[in-house]
Amino acid sequence: RVVVVGSANVDVVVEVPHHPRDGETVLGGDVRRTPGGKGANQAVAATRGGGAETTFVGAVGRDESAELLLSSLERAAVRTDLVDRVDAATGTALITVAPDGGNAIAVAPGANSHVRVDAARSARIAEADVVLLQLEIPVDVVRSAAAAKRPDGRVVLNAAPSRRLPAGVWSLVDILVVNETEAADLAGGLPGPTTTGTGLDDTTVDPAALVEALLDRVPAVVVTLGAEGSLVAERGKRPLAIPALPVRAVDTTGAGDTYCGVLAAALSRGASLDDAARLATAAGALAVTCPGAQDAIPTAADVAALAAG
Ligand code: ADP
């Protein structure tokens, strides 16, 4: 079982010839409104893409966007009984997608600022094998959710978007999942000798050096590297580089979320971190071949077929 505590956003997407620069207006294609938000995406990925029984703990408003999000979660068979309806606008992400599939995103958190971990939510978390968290909700809620896990449960933190984390959160994390930018942000912000003189502020940082620095803080780290694949590292083991699978990328929105959700689902079934990451890699590859975030998340059968070659 997996519990995801996090954000749900409606993605308002426009395809553009290039992302607007400071002060620039760019004319794009037709607007699309699709279900997204890192938390909700990862919950759908754990269920549809990973085949795990998954609860999503989050908050939405009382607007049309909320209906879009709840129906997408329910279509994927995510449990939504612990999603709060609050008096705030449903979270909204404004996304531009460039011809290479890359995206730029601004988020209005709205209802996501009201996500809470009360007794009922703590109890559900305590039943889970894996608690999957991101940083699109208040950090103290992330900390409460992690603290509610059962002793043999695992906390997977996707530290996205980049934010400073208090020590009280780090100590609760079993597996950290970050992309290259987030890894560099976190490693650069780590105190202690590992970050001095290692060139971690350079823009061309060796991912292996980042992993090394982050393993000082958490027992296991996964760094996703887009089309370059991912790097999986556990304390006391040699890091494993998993290449991405070759696909034609049309929209990379949600690739990282799909990876995280499928990883958590595989871990909840007892897979090793390496094997979970292989499945997640196949899922990430399939996700970039379709437009949208939740709409692009593949089925567990398709993920397994691609991973098996
Ligand atoms: P994020 O969206 O968080 O920045 P990444 O872009 O690193 O995350 O993507 C997550 C994973 O999805 C990668 O590790 C890789 O396995 C897969 N992936 C992403 N982009 C591609 C691509 N262009 N081709 C194949 N796989 C990809």
Short mmCIF file of C-alpha atoms and ligand atoms in Angstrom, two decimals:
data_model
loop_
_atom_site.label_atom_id
_atom_site.label_comp_id
_atom_site.label_asym_id
_atom_site.label_seq_id
_atom_site.Cartn_x
_atom_site.Cartn_y
_atom_site.Cartn_z
CA ARG A 1 0.00 0.00 0.00
CA VAL A 2 1.07 3.53 -0.84
CA VAL A 3 -0.07 6.86 0.61
CA VAL A 4 0.76 10.02 -1.31
CA VAL A 5 0.45 13.31 0.60
CA GLY A 6 0.74 16.27 -1.71
CA SER A 7 -0.60 18.75 -4.22
CA ALA A 8 -3.33 18.58 -6.82
CA ASN A 9 -3.32 21.24 -9.53
CA VAL A 10 -5.17 21.91 -12.72
CA ASP A 11 -2.53 22.37 -15.42
CA VAL A 12 -3.34 25.19 -17.83
CA VAL A 13 -1.10 24.35 -20.76
CA VAL A 14 -0.16 26.19 -23.93
CA GLU A 15 2.30 24.97 -26.58
CA VAL A 16 4.70 27.75 -27.56
CA PRO A 17 7.51 28.14 -30.13
CA HIS A 18 9.77 29.03 -27.18
CA HIS A 19 9.23 29.90 -23.49
CA PRO A 20 8.60 33.62 -22.93
CA ARG A 21 11.62 35.59 -21.70
CA ASP A 22 11.40 38.36 -19.11
CA GLY A 23 8.87 40.92 -20.40
CA GLU A 24 8.09 38.95 -23.56
CA THR A 25 4.66 37.79 -24.82
CA VAL A 26 4.62 34.63 -26.94
CA LEU A 27 1.65 33.49 -29.04
CA GLY A 28 0.97 29.78 -28.68
CA GLY A 29 -1.61 27.12 -29.59
CA ASP A 30 -4.98 26.30 -28.01
CA VAL A 31 -5.19 26.19 -24.23
CA ARG A 32 -5.63 22.80 -22.52
CA ARG A 33 -6.85 22.28 -18.93
CA THR A 34 -5.64 18.95 -17.65
CA PRO A 35 -5.31 17.24 -14.25
CA GLY A 36 -1.87 17.62 -12.63
CA GLY A 37 0.00 18.57 -9.46
CA LYS A 38 2.96 16.53 -8.27
CA GLY A 39 1.03 14.76 -5.51
CA ALA A 40 -1.98 13.79 -7.61
CA ASN A 41 0.23 12.81 -10.56
CA GLN A 42 2.32 10.55 -8.36
CA ALA A 43 -0.80 8.97 -6.83
CA VAL A 44 -2.15 8.18 -10.30
CA ALA A 45 1.26 6.81 -11.32
CA ALA A 46 1.46 4.56 -8.25
CA THR A 47 -2.00 3.16 -9.00
CA ARG A 48 -2.33 3.03 -12.80
CA GLY A 49 1.38 2.77 -13.60
CA GLY A 50 2.50 0.80 -10.56
CA GLY A 51 -0.54 -1.28 -9.67
CA ALA A 52 -0.43 -0.36 -5.97
CA GLU A 53 -3.44 0.35 -3.76
CA THR A 54 -2.94 4.08 -3.25
CA THR A 55 -4.54 6.78 -1.11
CA PHE A 56 -4.11 10.43 -2.04
CA VAL A 57 -4.15 12.90 0.87
CA GLY A 58 -4.63 16.42 -0.45
CA ALA A 59 -6.98 19.39 -0.67
CA VAL A 60 -9.03 20.94 -3.46
CA GLY A 61 -11.47 23.85 -3.61
CA ARG A 62 -15.19 23.85 -4.35
CA ASP A 63 -14.79 24.77 -8.00
CA GLU A 64 -14.88 23.11 -11.42
CA SER A 65 -11.15 22.42 -11.26
CA ALA A 66 -11.76 20.26 -8.19
CA GLU A 67 -14.19 18.08 -10.16
CA LEU A 68 -11.65 17.62 -12.95
CA LEU A 69 -9.01 16.52 -10.44
CA LEU A 70 -11.23 14.21 -8.40
CA SER A 71 -12.60 12.50 -11.49
CA SER A 72 -9.10 11.89 -12.83
CA LEU A 73 -7.99 10.38 -9.51
CA GLU A 74 -11.10 8.22 -9.33
CA ARG A 75 -10.73 7.08 -12.93
CA ALA A 76 -7.28 5.81 -12.01
CA ALA A 77 -8.76 4.03 -8.93
CA VAL A 78 -6.88 6.21 -6.43
CA ARG A 79 -8.62 6.33 -3.01
CA THR A 80 -9.86 9.92 -2.53
CA ASP A 81 -11.76 9.66 0.78
CA LEU A 82 -9.05 11.72 2.52
CA VAL A 83 -9.04 14.59 0.01
CA ASP A 84 -10.37 17.73 1.76
CA ARG A 85 -12.70 20.27 0.15
CA VAL A 86 -11.60 23.71 1.39
CA ASP A 87 -12.61 27.34 0.90
CA ALA A 88 -9.76 28.22 -1.44
CA ALA A 89 -9.27 27.99 -5.18
CA THR A 90 -8.04 24.61 -6.42
CA GLY A 91 -4.30 24.74 -7.12
CA THR A 92 -3.42 25.88 -10.62
CA ALA A 93 -0.23 25.51 -12.67
CA LEU A 94 0.45 27.71 -15.68
CA ILE A 95 2.60 25.69 -18.09
CA THR A 96 4.27 26.46 -21.39
CA VAL A 97 5.51 23.52 -23.48
CA ALA A 98 8.25 24.14 -26.07
CA PRO A 99 8.71 22.15 -29.33
CA ASP A 100 11.40 19.93 -27.70
CA GLY A 101 8.82 18.85 -25.09
CA GLY A 102 10.47 20.89 -22.31
CA ASN A 103 8.27 22.89 -19.95
CA ALA A 104 8.28 26.01 -17.77
CA ILE A 105 5.80 26.17 -14.89
CA ALA A 106 4.38 28.73 -12.41
CA VAL A 107 2.09 27.40 -9.66
CA ALA A 108 -0.68 29.11 -7.63
CA PRO A 109 -0.95 26.68 -4.66
CA GLY A 110 -4.43 27.77 -3.43
CA ALA A 111 -6.07 24.80 -1.69
CA ASN A 112 -2.73 22.97 -1.50
CA SER A 113 -1.73 25.30 1.34
CA HIS A 114 -4.53 23.70 3.41
CA VAL A 115 -3.45 20.05 3.19
CA ARG A 116 -3.41 18.56 6.70
CA VAL A 117 -2.34 15.40 8.46
CA ASP A 118 -4.94 14.73 11.18
CA ALA A 119 -5.65 11.51 13.11
CA ALA A 120 -7.49 9.79 10.22
CA ARG A 121 -4.73 10.68 7.76
CA SER A 122 -2.00 9.61 10.18
CA ALA A 123 -3.76 6.29 10.64
CA ARG A 124 -3.87 5.69 6.87
CA ILE A 125 -0.18 6.61 6.60
CA ALA A 126 0.60 4.16 9.40
CA GLU A 127 -0.97 1.37 7.29
CA ALA A 128 1.22 2.15 4.28
CA ASP A 129 4.38 0.37 3.18
CA VAL A 130 5.52 3.54 1.44
CA VAL A 131 4.67 7.20 2.08
CA LEU A 132 5.43 9.33 -0.98
CA LEU A 133 5.92 13.08 -0.48
CA GLN A 134 6.84 16.17 -2.53
CA LEU A 135 7.37 19.84 -1.66
CA GLU A 136 4.33 21.52 -3.27
CA ILE A 137 2.59 21.59 0.15
CA PRO A 138 3.74 23.26 3.41
CA VAL A 139 6.95 21.72 4.75
CA ASP A 140 5.51 21.17 8.24
CA VAL A 141 2.76 19.02 6.66
CA VAL A 142 5.47 17.04 4.87
CA ARG A 143 7.21 16.54 8.20
CA SER A 144 4.00 15.39 9.97
CA ALA A 145 3.22 12.96 7.16
CA ALA A 146 6.72 11.45 7.30
CA ALA A 147 6.57 11.19 11.09
CA ALA A 148 3.28 9.25 10.91
CA LYS A 149 4.80 6.26 9.06
CA ARG A 150 4.94 2.91 10.80
CA PRO A 151 8.39 1.74 12.01
CA ASP A 152 9.00 -0.55 9.00
CA GLY A 153 7.32 1.80 6.51
CA ARG A 154 9.45 3.85 4.15
CA VAL A 155 9.38 7.54 3.36
CA VAL A 156 10.18 8.47 -0.24
CA LEU A 157 10.67 12.22 -0.63
CA ASN A 158 10.66 13.77 -4.09
CA ALA A 159 12.26 17.09 -3.08
CA ALA A 160 10.53 19.07 -5.82
CA PRO A 161 10.21 21.95 -6.31
CA SER A 162 13.51 22.94 -4.65
CA ARG A 163 13.10 24.32 -1.14
CA ARG A 164 15.24 24.46 1.96
CA LEU A 165 14.45 21.59 4.31
CA PRO A 166 14.80 21.65 8.09
CA ALA A 167 16.92 18.89 9.70
CA GLY A 168 13.73 17.44 11.20
CA VAL A 169 12.59 16.41 7.72
CA TRP A 170 15.90 14.97 6.48
CA SER A 171 16.11 12.54 9.38
CA LEU A 172 12.74 11.01 8.41
CA VAL A 173 13.59 10.35 4.75
CA ASP A 174 14.53 6.84 3.61
CA ILE A 175 14.83 7.51 -0.13
CA LEU A 176 15.32 10.91 -1.74
CA VAL A 177 14.33 11.35 -5.41
CA VAL A 178 15.49 14.52 -7.18
CA ASN A 179 16.28 15.70 -10.68
CA GLU A 180 19.70 17.16 -11.45
CA THR A 181 18.72 20.76 -10.66
CA GLU A 182 17.11 19.83 -7.36
CA ALA A 183 20.11 17.66 -6.44
CA ALA A 184 22.46 20.58 -7.07
CA ASP A 185 20.25 22.94 -5.05
CA LEU A 186 20.14 20.55 -2.11
CA ALA A 187 23.81 19.58 -2.21
CA GLY A 188 24.79 23.25 -2.45
CA GLY A 189 22.68 23.96 0.62
CA LEU A 190 24.18 21.19 2.72
CA PRO A 191 26.45 22.35 5.52
CA GLY A 192 29.70 20.53 6.25
CA PRO A 193 32.96 19.58 4.59
CA THR A 194 31.41 17.56 1.75
CA THR A 195 30.25 20.72 0.02
CA THR A 196 33.43 22.76 0.35
CA GLY A 197 35.90 22.67 -2.47
CA THR A 198 33.93 20.11 -4.47
CA GLY A 199 32.73 22.58 -7.06
CA LEU A 200 29.08 21.92 -6.31
CA ASP A 201 28.20 25.50 -7.23
CA ASP A 202 29.45 24.94 -10.78
CA THR A 203 26.76 24.59 -13.43
CA THR A 204 28.42 21.45 -14.80
CA VAL A 205 28.32 19.26 -11.73
CA ASP A 206 29.11 15.58 -11.83
CA PRO A 207 25.88 13.77 -10.76
CA ALA A 208 27.99 11.20 -8.91
CA ALA A 209 29.44 13.99 -6.73
CA LEU A 210 25.93 15.22 -5.97
CA VAL A 211 24.82 11.74 -4.99
CA GLU A 212 27.83 11.38 -2.73
CA ALA A 213 27.00 14.65 -0.95
CA LEU A 214 23.33 13.73 -0.54
CA LEU A 215 24.12 10.27 0.88
CA ASP A 216 25.51 12.09 3.91
CA ARG A 217 21.94 13.10 4.67
CA VAL A 218 19.76 10.17 3.59
CA PRO A 219 20.39 6.43 3.23
CA ALA A 220 19.39 6.26 -0.45
CA VAL A 221 19.26 8.73 -3.33
CA VAL A 222 17.87 8.59 -6.86
CA VAL A 223 18.85 11.39 -9.24
CA THR A 224 16.80 11.52 -12.44
CA LEU A 225 18.62 12.92 -15.46
CA GLY A 226 15.88 13.30 -18.09
CA ALA A 227 16.91 11.68 -21.39
CA GLU A 228 20.16 10.59 -19.68
CA GLY A 229 18.28 8.21 -17.37
CA SER A 230 18.89 8.07 -13.63
CA LEU A 231 21.47 7.31 -10.97
CA VAL A 232 20.52 5.08 -8.03
CA ALA A 233 22.68 5.09 -4.91
CA GLU A 234 22.46 3.48 -1.50
CA ARG A 235 24.92 3.94 1.35
CA GLY A 236 27.61 1.28 1.25
CA LYS A 237 26.79 0.17 -2.34
CA ARG A 238 28.20 1.22 -5.71
CA PRO A 239 25.84 3.66 -7.48
CA LEU A 240 23.94 2.20 -10.43
CA ALA A 241 23.43 4.22 -13.64
CA ILE A 242 20.19 3.29 -15.41
CA PRO A 243 20.02 4.59 -19.00
CA ALA A 244 16.76 6.12 -20.25
CA LEU A 245 14.85 4.12 -22.84
CA PRO A 246 14.94 5.69 -26.31
CA VAL A 247 11.61 7.29 -27.18
CA ARG A 248 10.39 10.36 -29.07
CA ALA A 249 9.62 12.96 -26.39
CA VAL A 250 6.58 15.14 -27.12
CA ASP A 251 5.88 16.48 -23.59
CA THR A 252 8.12 15.83 -20.58
CA THR A 253 5.53 17.20 -18.09
CA GLY A 254 4.99 14.59 -15.40
CA ALA A 255 7.93 12.33 -16.34
CA GLY A 256 9.49 12.78 -12.92
CA ASP A 257 6.12 12.25 -11.20
CA THR A 258 5.47 9.07 -13.16
CA TYR A 259 8.95 7.84 -12.20
CA CYS A 260 8.33 8.57 -8.49
CA GLY A 261 4.88 6.97 -8.36
CA VAL A 262 5.95 3.77 -10.10
CA LEU A 263 9.10 3.60 -7.95
CA ALA A 264 7.03 3.87 -4.75
CA ALA A 265 4.54 1.25 -5.95
CA ALA A 266 7.32 -1.24 -6.74
CA LEU A 267 9.00 -0.60 -3.39
CA SER A 268 5.67 -1.20 -1.61
CA ARG A 269 5.62 -4.68 -3.15
CA GLY A 270 9.10 -5.39 -1.80
CA ALA A 271 11.15 -4.73 -4.95
CA SER A 272 14.78 -3.67 -4.50
CA LEU A 273 15.53 0.00 -5.17
CA ASP A 274 17.41 -0.95 -8.36
CA ASP A 275 14.52 -3.02 -9.71
CA ALA A 276 11.99 -0.36 -8.74
CA ALA A 277 14.07 2.24 -10.60
CA ARG A 278 14.16 0.05 -13.73
CA LEU A 279 10.36 -0.08 -13.80
CA ALA A 280 10.19 3.66 -13.08
CA THR A 281 12.53 4.29 -16.02
CA ALA A 282 10.20 2.44 -18.39
CA ALA A 283 7.24 4.39 -17.00
CA GLY A 284 9.05 7.73 -17.39
CA ALA A 285 9.89 6.92 -21.01
CA LEU A 286 6.25 6.10 -21.83
CA ALA A 287 5.06 9.27 -20.06
CA VAL A 288 7.08 11.60 -22.31
CA THR A 289 5.56 10.11 -25.49
CA CYS A 290 2.08 11.55 -24.72
CA PRO A 291 0.94 15.10 -23.89
CA GLY A 292 -0.26 15.97 -20.40
CA ALA A 293 0.68 14.92 -16.87
CA GLN A 294 -1.88 12.44 -15.48
CA ASP A 295 -3.27 11.79 -18.95
CA ALA A 296 0.18 10.57 -20.07
CA ILE A 297 0.70 8.05 -17.27
CA PRO A 298 0.96 4.52 -18.73
CA THR A 299 -0.67 1.35 -17.39
CA ALA A 300 1.27 -1.11 -15.24
CA ALA A 301 1.00 -3.69 -18.04
CA ASP A 302 2.61 -1.35 -20.58
CA VAL A 303 5.33 -0.41 -18.07
CA ALA A 304 6.12 -4.05 -17.32
CA ALA A 305 6.18 -4.93 -21.04
CA LEU A 306 8.63 -2.12 -21.86
CA ALA A 307 10.82 -2.87 -18.83
CA ALA A 308 11.01 -6.54 -19.86
CA GLY A 309 12.25 -5.42 -23.30
P1 ADP B 1 11.70 15.78 -13.96
O1 ADP B 1 10.47 15.78 -14.82
O2 ADP B 1 11.39 15.69 -12.50
O3 ADP B 1 12.75 16.81 -14.28
P2 ADP B 1 13.26 13.89 -15.47
O4 ADP B 1 13.14 14.81 -16.64
O5 ADP B 1 14.63 13.61 -14.96
O6 ADP B 1 12.36 14.36 -14.25
O7 ADP B 1 12.55 12.53 -15.91
C1 ADP B 1 12.35 11.46 -15.02
C2 ADP B 1 12.67 10.16 -15.71
O8 ADP B 1 11.82 9.98 -16.85
C3 ADP B 1 14.10 10.07 -16.23
O9 ADP B 1 14.99 9.58 -15.24
C4 ADP B 1 13.94 9.09 -17.39
O10 ADP B 1 13.99 7.76 -16.92
C5 ADP B 1 12.54 9.41 -17.92
N1 ADP B 1 12.65 10.37 -19.03
C6 ADP B 1 12.57 11.72 -18.97
N2 ADP B 1 12.77 12.29 -20.17
C7 ADP B 1 12.98 11.28 -21.04
C8 ADP B 1 13.22 11.19 -22.45
N3 ADP B 1 13.32 12.28 -23.22
N4 ADP B 1 13.37 9.96 -22.99
C9 ADP B 1 13.29 8.84 -22.24
N5 ADP B 1 13.05 8.85 -20.92
C10 ADP B 1 12.91 10.04 -20.31
#
